[in-house]
Short mmCIF file of C-alpha atoms in Angstrom, two decimals:
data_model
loop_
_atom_site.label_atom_id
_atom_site.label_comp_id
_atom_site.label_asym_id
_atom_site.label_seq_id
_atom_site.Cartn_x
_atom_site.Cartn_y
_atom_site.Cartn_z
CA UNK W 1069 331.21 108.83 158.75
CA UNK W 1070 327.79 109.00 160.76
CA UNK W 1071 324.65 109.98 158.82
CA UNK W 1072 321.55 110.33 160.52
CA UNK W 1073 318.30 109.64 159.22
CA UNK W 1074 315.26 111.66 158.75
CA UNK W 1075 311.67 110.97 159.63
CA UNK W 1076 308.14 112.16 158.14
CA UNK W 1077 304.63 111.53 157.77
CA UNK W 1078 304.46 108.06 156.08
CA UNK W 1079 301.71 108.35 152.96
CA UNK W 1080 301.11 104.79 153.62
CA UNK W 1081 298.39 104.02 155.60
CA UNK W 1082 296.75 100.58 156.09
CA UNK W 1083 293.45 100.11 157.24
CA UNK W 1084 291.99 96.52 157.45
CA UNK W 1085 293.35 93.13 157.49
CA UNK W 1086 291.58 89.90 156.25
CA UNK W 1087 292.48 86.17 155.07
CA UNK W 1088 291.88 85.23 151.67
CA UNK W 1089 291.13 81.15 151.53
CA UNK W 1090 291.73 78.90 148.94
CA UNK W 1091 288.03 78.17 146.43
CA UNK W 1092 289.07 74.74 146.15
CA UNK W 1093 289.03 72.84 149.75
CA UNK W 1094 292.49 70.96 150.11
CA UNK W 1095 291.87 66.75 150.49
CA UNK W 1096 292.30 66.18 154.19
CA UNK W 1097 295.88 64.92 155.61
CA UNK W 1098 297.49 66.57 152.93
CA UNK W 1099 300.86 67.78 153.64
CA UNK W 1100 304.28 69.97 152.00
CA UNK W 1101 307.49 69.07 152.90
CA UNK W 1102 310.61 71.29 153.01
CA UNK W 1103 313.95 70.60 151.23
CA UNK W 1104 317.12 71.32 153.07
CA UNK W 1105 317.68 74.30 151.06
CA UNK W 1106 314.36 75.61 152.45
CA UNK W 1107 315.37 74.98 156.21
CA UNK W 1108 318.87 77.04 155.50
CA UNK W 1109 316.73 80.24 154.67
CA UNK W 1110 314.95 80.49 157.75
CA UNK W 1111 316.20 82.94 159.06
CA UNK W 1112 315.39 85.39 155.83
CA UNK W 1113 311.63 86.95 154.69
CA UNK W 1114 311.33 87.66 150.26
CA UNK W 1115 309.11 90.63 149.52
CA UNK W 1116 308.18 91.93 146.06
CA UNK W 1117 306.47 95.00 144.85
CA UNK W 1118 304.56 95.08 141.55
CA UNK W 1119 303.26 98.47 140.24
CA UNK W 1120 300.59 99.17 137.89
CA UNK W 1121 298.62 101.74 136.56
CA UNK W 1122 295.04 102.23 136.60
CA UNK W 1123 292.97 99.74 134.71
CA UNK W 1124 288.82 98.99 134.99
CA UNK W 1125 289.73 95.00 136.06
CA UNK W 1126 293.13 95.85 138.09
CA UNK W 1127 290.75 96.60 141.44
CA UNK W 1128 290.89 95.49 145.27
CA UNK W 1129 287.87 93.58 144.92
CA UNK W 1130 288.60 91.66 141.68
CA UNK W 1131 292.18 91.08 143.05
CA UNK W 1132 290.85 89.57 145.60
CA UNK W 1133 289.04 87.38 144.03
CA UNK W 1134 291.23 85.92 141.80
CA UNK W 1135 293.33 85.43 144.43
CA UNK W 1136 291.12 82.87 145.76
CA UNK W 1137 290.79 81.08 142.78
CA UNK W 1138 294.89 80.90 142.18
CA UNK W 1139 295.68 79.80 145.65
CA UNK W 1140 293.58 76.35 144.72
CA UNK W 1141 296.60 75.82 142.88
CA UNK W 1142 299.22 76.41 145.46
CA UNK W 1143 297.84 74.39 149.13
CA UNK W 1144 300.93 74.72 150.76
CA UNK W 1145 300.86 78.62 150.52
CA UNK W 1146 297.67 78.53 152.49
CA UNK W 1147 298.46 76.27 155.16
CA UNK W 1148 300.19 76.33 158.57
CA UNK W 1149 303.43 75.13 159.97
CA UNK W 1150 303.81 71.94 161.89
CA UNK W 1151 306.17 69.86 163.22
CA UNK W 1152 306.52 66.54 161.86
CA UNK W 1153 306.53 64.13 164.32
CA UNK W 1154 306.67 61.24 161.91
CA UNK W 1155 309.83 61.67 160.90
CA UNK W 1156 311.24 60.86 164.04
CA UNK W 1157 313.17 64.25 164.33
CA UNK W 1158 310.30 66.64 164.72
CA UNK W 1159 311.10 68.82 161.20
CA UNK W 1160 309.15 72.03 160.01
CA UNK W 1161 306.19 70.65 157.20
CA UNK W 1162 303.27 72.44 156.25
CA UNK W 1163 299.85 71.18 156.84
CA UNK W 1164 297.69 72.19 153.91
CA UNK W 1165 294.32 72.82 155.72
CA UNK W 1166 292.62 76.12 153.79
CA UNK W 1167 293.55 78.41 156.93
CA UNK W 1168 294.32 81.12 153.82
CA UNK W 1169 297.04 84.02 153.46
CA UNK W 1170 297.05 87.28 155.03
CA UNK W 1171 295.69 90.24 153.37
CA UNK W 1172 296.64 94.28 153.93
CA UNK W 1173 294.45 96.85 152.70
CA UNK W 1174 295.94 100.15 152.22
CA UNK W 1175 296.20 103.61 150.60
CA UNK W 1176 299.18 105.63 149.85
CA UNK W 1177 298.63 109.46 149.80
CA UNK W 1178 300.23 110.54 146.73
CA UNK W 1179 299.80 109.17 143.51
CA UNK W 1180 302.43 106.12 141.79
CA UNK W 1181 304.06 108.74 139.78
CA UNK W 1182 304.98 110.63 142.68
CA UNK W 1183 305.71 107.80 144.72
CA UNK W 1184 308.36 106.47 142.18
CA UNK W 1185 309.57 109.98 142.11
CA UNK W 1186 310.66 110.52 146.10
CA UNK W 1187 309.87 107.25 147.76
CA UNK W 1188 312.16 106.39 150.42
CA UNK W 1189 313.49 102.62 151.08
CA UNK W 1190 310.93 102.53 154.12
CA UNK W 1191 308.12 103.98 152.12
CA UNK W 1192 308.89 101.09 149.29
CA UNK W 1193 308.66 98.37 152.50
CA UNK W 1194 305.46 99.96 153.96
CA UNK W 1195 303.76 98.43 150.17
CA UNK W 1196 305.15 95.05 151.78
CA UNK W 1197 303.72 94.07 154.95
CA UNK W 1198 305.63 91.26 157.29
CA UNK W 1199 304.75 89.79 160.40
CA UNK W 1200 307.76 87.53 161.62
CA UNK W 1201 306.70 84.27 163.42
CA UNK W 1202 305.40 84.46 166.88
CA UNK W 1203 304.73 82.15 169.89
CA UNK W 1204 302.66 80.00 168.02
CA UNK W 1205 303.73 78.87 164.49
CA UNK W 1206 300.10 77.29 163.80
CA UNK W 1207 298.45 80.86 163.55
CA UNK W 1208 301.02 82.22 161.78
CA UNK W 1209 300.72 82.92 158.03
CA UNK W 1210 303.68 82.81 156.06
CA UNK W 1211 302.28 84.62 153.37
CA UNK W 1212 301.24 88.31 153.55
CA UNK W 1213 299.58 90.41 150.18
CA UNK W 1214 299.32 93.82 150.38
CA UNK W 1215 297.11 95.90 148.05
CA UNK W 1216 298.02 99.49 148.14
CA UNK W 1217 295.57 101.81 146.15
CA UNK W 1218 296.98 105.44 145.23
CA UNK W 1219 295.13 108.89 144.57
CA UNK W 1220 295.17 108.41 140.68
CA UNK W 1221 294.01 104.81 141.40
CA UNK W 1222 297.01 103.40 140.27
CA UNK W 1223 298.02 100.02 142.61
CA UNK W 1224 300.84 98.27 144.04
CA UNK W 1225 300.20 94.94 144.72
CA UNK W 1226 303.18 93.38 147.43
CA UNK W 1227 303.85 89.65 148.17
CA UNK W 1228 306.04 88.73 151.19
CA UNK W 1229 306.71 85.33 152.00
CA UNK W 1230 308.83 83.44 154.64
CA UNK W 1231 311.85 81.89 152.54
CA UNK W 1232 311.71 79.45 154.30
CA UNK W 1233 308.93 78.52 152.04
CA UNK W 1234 310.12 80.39 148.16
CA UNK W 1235 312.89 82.11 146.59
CA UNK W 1236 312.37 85.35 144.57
CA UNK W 1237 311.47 83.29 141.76
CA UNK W 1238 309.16 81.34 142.76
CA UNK W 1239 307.66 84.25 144.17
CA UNK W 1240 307.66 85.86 140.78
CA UNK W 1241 305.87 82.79 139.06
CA UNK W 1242 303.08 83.13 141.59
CA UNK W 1243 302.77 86.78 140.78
CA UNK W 1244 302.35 85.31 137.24
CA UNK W 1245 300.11 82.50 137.78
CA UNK W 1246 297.62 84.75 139.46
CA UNK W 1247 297.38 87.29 136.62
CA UNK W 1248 296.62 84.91 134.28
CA UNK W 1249 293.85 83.87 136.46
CA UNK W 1250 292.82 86.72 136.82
CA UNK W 1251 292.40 87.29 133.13
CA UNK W 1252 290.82 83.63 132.96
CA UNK W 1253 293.92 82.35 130.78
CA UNK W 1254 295.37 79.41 131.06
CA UNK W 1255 298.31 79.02 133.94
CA UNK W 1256 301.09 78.22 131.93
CA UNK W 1257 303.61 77.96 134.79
CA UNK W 1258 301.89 76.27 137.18
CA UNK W 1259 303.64 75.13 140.78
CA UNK W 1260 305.70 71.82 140.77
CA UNK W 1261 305.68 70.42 144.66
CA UNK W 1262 308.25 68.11 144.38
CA UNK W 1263 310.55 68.73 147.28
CA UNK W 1264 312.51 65.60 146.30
CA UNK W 1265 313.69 67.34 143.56
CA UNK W 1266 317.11 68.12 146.14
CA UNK W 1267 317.02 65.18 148.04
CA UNK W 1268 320.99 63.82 148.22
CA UNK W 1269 322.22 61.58 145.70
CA UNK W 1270 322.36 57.60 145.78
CA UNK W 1271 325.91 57.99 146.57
CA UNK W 1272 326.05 61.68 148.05
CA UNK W 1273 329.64 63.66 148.54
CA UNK W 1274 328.32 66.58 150.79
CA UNK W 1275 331.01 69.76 150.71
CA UNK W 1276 330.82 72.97 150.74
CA UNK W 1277 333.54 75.10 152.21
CA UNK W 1278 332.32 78.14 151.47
CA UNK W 1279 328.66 77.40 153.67
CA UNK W 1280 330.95 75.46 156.11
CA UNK W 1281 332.84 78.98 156.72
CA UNK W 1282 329.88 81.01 156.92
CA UNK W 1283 327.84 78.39 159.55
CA UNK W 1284 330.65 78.85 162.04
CA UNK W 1285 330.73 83.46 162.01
CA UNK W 1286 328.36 84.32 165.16
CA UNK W 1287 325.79 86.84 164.31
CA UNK W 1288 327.03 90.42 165.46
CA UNK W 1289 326.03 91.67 168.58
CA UNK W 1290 325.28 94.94 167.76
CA UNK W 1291 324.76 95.02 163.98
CA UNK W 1292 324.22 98.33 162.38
CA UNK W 1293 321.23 99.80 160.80
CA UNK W 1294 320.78 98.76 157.00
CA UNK W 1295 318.95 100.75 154.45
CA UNK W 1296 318.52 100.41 150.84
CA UNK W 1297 319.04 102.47 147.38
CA UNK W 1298 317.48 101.06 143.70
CA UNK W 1299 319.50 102.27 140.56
CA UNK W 1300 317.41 101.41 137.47
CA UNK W 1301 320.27 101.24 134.84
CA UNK W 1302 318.93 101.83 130.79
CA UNK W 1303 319.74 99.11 128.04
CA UNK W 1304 322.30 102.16 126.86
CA UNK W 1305 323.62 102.49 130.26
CA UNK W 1306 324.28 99.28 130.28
CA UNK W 1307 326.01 99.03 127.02
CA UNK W 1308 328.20 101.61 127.63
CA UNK W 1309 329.71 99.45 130.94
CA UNK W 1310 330.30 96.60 128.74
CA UNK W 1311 331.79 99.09 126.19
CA UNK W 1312 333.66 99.98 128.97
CA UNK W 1313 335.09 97.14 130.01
CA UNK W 1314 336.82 96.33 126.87
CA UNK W 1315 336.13 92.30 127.26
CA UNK W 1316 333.92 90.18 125.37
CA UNK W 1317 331.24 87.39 126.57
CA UNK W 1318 330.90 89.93 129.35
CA UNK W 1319 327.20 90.07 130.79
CA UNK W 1320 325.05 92.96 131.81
CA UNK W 1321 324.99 90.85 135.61
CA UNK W 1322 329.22 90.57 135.13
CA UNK W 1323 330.03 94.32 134.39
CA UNK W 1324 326.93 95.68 137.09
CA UNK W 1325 327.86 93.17 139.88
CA UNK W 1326 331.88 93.71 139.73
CA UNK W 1327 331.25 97.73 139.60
CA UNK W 1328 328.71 97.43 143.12
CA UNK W 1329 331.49 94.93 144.32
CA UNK W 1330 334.46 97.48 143.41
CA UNK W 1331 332.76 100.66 144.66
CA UNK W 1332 331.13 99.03 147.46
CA UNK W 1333 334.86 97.89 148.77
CA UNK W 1334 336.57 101.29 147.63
CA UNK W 1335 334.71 102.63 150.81
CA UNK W 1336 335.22 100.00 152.98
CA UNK W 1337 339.29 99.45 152.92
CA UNK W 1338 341.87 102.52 151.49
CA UNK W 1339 343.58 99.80 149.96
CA UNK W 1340 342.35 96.77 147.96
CA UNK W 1341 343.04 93.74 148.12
CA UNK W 1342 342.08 90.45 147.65
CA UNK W 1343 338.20 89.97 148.66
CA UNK W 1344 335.43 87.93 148.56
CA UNK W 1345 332.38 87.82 147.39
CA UNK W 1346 328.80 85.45 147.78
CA UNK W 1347 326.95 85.07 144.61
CA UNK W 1348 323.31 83.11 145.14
CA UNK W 1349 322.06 82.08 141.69
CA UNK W 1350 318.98 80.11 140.61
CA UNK W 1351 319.86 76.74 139.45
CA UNK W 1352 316.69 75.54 138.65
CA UNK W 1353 318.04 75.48 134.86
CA UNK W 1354 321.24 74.46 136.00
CA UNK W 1355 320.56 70.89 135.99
CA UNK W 1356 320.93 68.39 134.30
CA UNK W 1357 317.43 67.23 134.36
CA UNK W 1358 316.03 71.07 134.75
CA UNK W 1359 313.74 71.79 137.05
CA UNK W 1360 310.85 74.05 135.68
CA UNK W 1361 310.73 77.38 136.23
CA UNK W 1362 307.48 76.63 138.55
CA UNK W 1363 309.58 74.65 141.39
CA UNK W 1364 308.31 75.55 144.50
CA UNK W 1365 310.08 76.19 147.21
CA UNK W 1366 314.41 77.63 146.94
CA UNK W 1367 317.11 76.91 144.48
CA UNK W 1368 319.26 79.23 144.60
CA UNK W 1369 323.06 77.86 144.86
CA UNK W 1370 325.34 80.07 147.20
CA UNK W 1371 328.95 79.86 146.26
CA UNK W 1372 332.10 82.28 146.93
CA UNK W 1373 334.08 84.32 144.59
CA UNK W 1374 337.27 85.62 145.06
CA UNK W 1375 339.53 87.86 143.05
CA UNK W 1376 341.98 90.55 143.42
CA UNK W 1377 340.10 94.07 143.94
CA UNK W 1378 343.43 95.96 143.36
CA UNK W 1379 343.69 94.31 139.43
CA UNK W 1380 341.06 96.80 138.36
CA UNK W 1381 337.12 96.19 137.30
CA UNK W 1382 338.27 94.12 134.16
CA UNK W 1383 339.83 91.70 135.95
CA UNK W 1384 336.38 91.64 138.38
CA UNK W 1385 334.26 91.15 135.90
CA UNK W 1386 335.87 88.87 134.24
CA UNK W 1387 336.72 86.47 137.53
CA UNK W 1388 332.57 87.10 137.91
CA UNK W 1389 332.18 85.55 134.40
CA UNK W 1390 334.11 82.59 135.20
CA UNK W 1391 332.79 81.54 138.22
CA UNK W 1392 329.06 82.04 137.20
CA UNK W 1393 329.84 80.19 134.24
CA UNK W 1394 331.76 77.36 135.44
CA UNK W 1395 328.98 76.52 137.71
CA UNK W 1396 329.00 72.09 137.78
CA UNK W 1397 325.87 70.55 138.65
CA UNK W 1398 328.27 68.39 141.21
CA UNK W 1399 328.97 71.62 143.00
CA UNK W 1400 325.21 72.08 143.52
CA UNK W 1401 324.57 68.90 144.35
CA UNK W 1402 327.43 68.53 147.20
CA UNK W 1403 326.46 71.95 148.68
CA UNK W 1404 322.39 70.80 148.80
CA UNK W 1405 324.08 67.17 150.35
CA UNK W 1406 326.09 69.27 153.15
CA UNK W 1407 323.10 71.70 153.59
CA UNK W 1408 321.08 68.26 154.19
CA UNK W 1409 323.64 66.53 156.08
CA UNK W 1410 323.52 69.41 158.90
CA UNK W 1411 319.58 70.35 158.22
CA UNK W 1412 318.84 69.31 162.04
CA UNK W 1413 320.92 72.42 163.40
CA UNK W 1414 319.94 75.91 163.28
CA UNK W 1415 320.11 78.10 160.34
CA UNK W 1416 322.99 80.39 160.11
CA UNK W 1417 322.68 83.58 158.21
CA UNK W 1418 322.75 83.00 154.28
CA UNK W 1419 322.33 87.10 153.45
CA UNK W 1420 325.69 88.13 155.20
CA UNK W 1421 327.92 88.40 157.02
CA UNK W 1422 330.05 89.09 153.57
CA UNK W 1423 328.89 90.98 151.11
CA UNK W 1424 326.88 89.20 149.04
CA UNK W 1425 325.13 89.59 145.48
CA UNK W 1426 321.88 87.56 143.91
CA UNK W 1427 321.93 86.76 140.09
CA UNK W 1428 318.23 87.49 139.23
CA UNK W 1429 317.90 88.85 136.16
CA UNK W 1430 317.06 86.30 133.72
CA UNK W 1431 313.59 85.85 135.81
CA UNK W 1432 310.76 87.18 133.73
CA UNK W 1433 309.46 89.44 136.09
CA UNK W 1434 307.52 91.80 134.77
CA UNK W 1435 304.99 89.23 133.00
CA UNK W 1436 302.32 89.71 135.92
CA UNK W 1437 299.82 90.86 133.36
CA UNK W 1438 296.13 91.15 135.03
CA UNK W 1439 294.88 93.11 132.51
CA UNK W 1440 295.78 92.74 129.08
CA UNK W 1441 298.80 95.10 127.98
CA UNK W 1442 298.57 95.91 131.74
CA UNK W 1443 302.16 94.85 132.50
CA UNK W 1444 303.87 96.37 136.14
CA UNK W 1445 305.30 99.89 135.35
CA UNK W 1446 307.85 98.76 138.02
CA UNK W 1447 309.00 95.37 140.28
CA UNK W 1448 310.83 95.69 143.29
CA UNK W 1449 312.51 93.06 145.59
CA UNK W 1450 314.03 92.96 148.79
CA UNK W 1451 314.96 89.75 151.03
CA UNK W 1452 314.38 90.46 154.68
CA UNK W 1453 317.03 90.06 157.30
CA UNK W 1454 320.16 91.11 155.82
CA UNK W 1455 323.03 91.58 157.58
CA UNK W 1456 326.60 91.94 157.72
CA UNK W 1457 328.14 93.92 154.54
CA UNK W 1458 325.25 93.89 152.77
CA UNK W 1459 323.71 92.41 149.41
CA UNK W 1460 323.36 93.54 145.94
CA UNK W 1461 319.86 92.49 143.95
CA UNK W 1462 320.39 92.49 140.02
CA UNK W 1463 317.03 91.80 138.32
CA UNK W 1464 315.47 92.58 134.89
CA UNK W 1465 315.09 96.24 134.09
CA UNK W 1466 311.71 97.68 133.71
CA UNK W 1467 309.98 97.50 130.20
CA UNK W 1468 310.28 99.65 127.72
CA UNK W 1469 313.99 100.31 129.02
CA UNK W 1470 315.37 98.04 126.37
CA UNK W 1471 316.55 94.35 127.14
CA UNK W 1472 319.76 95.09 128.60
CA UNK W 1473 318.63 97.46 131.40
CA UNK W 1474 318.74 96.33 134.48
CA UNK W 1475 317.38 97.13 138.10
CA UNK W 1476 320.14 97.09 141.42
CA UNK W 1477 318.72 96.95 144.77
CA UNK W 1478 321.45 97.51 147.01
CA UNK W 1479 321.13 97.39 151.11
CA UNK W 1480 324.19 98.16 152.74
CA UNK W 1481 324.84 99.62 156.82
CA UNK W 1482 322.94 103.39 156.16
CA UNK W 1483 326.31 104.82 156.55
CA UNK W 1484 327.48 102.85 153.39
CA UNK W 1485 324.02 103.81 151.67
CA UNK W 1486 324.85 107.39 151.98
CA UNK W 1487 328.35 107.25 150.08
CA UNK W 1488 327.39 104.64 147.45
CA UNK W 1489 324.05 106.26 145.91
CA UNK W 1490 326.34 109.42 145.50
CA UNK W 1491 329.32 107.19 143.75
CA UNK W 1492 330.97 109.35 141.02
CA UNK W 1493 332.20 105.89 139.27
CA UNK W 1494 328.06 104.45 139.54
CA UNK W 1495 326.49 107.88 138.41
CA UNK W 1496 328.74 108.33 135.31
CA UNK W 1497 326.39 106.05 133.61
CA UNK W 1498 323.48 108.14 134.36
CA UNK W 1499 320.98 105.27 136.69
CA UNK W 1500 317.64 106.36 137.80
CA UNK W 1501 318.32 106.67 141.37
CA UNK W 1502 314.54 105.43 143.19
CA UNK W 1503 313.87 104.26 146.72
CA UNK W 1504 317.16 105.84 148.37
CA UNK W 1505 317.25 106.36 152.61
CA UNK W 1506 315.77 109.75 153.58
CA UNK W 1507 319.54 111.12 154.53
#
């Protein structure tokens, strides 16, 4: 099947660029240091899109603002990348020196009700802008923050970021630790730069067949076009797939992920077999001594799943369950000990070339709160540079949906896009189909 897709006037317009510094000057010769973990994403970009309605302090200018004052609390976010010569080996560090983030100033022509109506994937990335790495590393920011203002003078407010730097989480704490700025509260999550956090064990035992097998796949030569589709599934949507499933200790992330992994399969093969799947989940609880939920920098563990498409969505759901919780700390230590035992060579690609499906949903995400009771109406995320068969996003539904409801972001090769946002088996439970390719 070939699908073409459709072009029109983009609503999105942006119209000035600036750099917001840091208030508090950063102490000379001070540096940030990236974890192997950090060097395998490379090759990837995390963007995230919080919505909100209109409120007297929710404003360009006073966003601004506080963004000044939050980014004294997170130096490496405003410096530059440099290669550290000290080390002997020449690796990627940032030099904190107050160069400041990127800002985007634009306006969308329609107003946020109407944009969450008919929004198209590429309108949602428009609220995100990107600039990949050029020539010259040291003028490059990594960070980019968008402020979008609509007719009704509602805002979106995106973040992109290099993951080479964050994962969606810590992302998502920013996001959190600059609203309560904003509002002059105290930062209760504040960053934890501590990149030793994942340095290998006294005794390390690095393995990790399933990385091993994905460093050695060449990227495709001609990969295909990707596009994206959001289904925002209800807490009773969601209940009714558990219901469904007939198993207990089931999770809203088990019975979701194993129906995208079914359906998304059913129109790859005519017959199913046994498949495989990447899960990336955050382990920054995972650990014996935890990590708090302000870690900067990436912790997600990728690991592979297999299981027998043909036995039915039970039996998916329930080999999900398993593996997700029969995670061992060991595992994620001997995956971050390979990762660092082959950190000198280039990054291969973590987002492909199998499907593959992030566990996000037990981030708070929606806790961005610059105005009191002025929560986001919606949060999207996408990871740039995904490739291959695809990848599945499961975060925390939007509020007021009821603690089981859930939010998929699915980007899949646009042919793919077109069959699985018109899946009987996905729309029986009656999603909220947003952000879908203009087919």
């Amino acid at each position: 099947m070939t699908v073409s897709v459709e072009t029109r006037r983009s609503r999105v317009t942006v119209y000035a660029k600036s750099t917001a510094p840091s208030l508090t000057p950063v102490k000379p010769g001070k540096t940030h240091e990236f974890t192997a973990l950090d060097h395998s994403m490379s090759r990837h970009s995390v963007h995230l899109v919080c919505y909100y309605r209109q409120a007297p302090t929710v404003t360009m200018t006073a966003l601004k603002e506080s963004l000044c004052d939050v980014l004294s609390y997170y130096p490496a976010m405003t410096g530059r990348l440099v290669k550290n010569e000290g080390d002997g080996c020449g690796e990627w560090m940032v030099k904190c020196n107050d160069a400041g983030v990127r800002m985007v100033d634009a306006r969308a022509d329609t107003t946020l009700d109407e944009f969450l109506a008919t929004a198209t994937d590429e309108e949602e990335r428009q609220l995100a802008y990107w600039e990949d790495v050029g020539s010259d590393p040291y003028l490059w920011s990594p960070y980019c923050i968008q402020f979008t203002d609509f007719k009704d003078g509602s805002m979106a407010v995106g973040i992109s970021c290099t993951h080479f730097h964050a994962d969606p989480t810590c992302v998502a704490v920013f996001s959190r630790a600059w609203s309560e700025t904003h509002r002059r509260a105290l930062v209760t999550c504040p960053p934890f730069f501590h990149p030793w956090a994942f340095y290998p064990r006294k005794n390390p035992v690095p393995s990790s067949p399933h990385l091993s097998e994905k460093s050695t796949i060449p990227p495709p030569l001609h990969p295909p076009a990707m596009s994206s589709v959001t289904f925002a599934f209800s807490a009773s949507s969601v209940r009714q797939c558990l219901a469904d499933l007939q198993l207990s200790n089931l999770s809203p992330f088990d019975a979701l992920a194993s129906l995208l992994w079914l359906q998304i399969s059913s129109y790859k093969s005519a017959s199913l077999g046994t498949a495989q799947l990447t899960l990336a989940v955050d382990c920054r609880r995972r650990m014996s001594a935890p990590l708090p939920l302000g870690f900067y920098g990436n912790a997600l563990h990728f690991f592979g799943v297999k299981a027998d498409l043909s036995s039915g969505w039970s039996h998916i759901a329930s080999e999900l369950n398993r593996h997700v919780s029969g995670i061992k700390e060991d595992d994620v230590w001997s995956s971050v000990e390979w990762l660092h035992e082959r950190s000198k060579e280039k990054a291969f690609q973590m987002y492909g070339p199998e499907l593959t499906c992030i566990a996000w949903d037990n981030v708070p995400v929606y806790n961005a709160e610059f105005s009191p009771g002025a929560i986001p109406v919606y949060v999207g995320c996408r990871i740039g540079n995904v490739q291959g068969e695809g990848l599945v996003v499961i975060m925390a539904g939007a509020p007021g949906e009821g603690e089981e409801a859930r939010t998929v972001i699915v980007t899949l090769p646009t042919d793919l896009t077109a069959q699985i946002y018109r899946d009987e088996a996905i729309l029986k439970y009656g999603p909220k189909i947003m952000f879908s390719p203009n087919i």
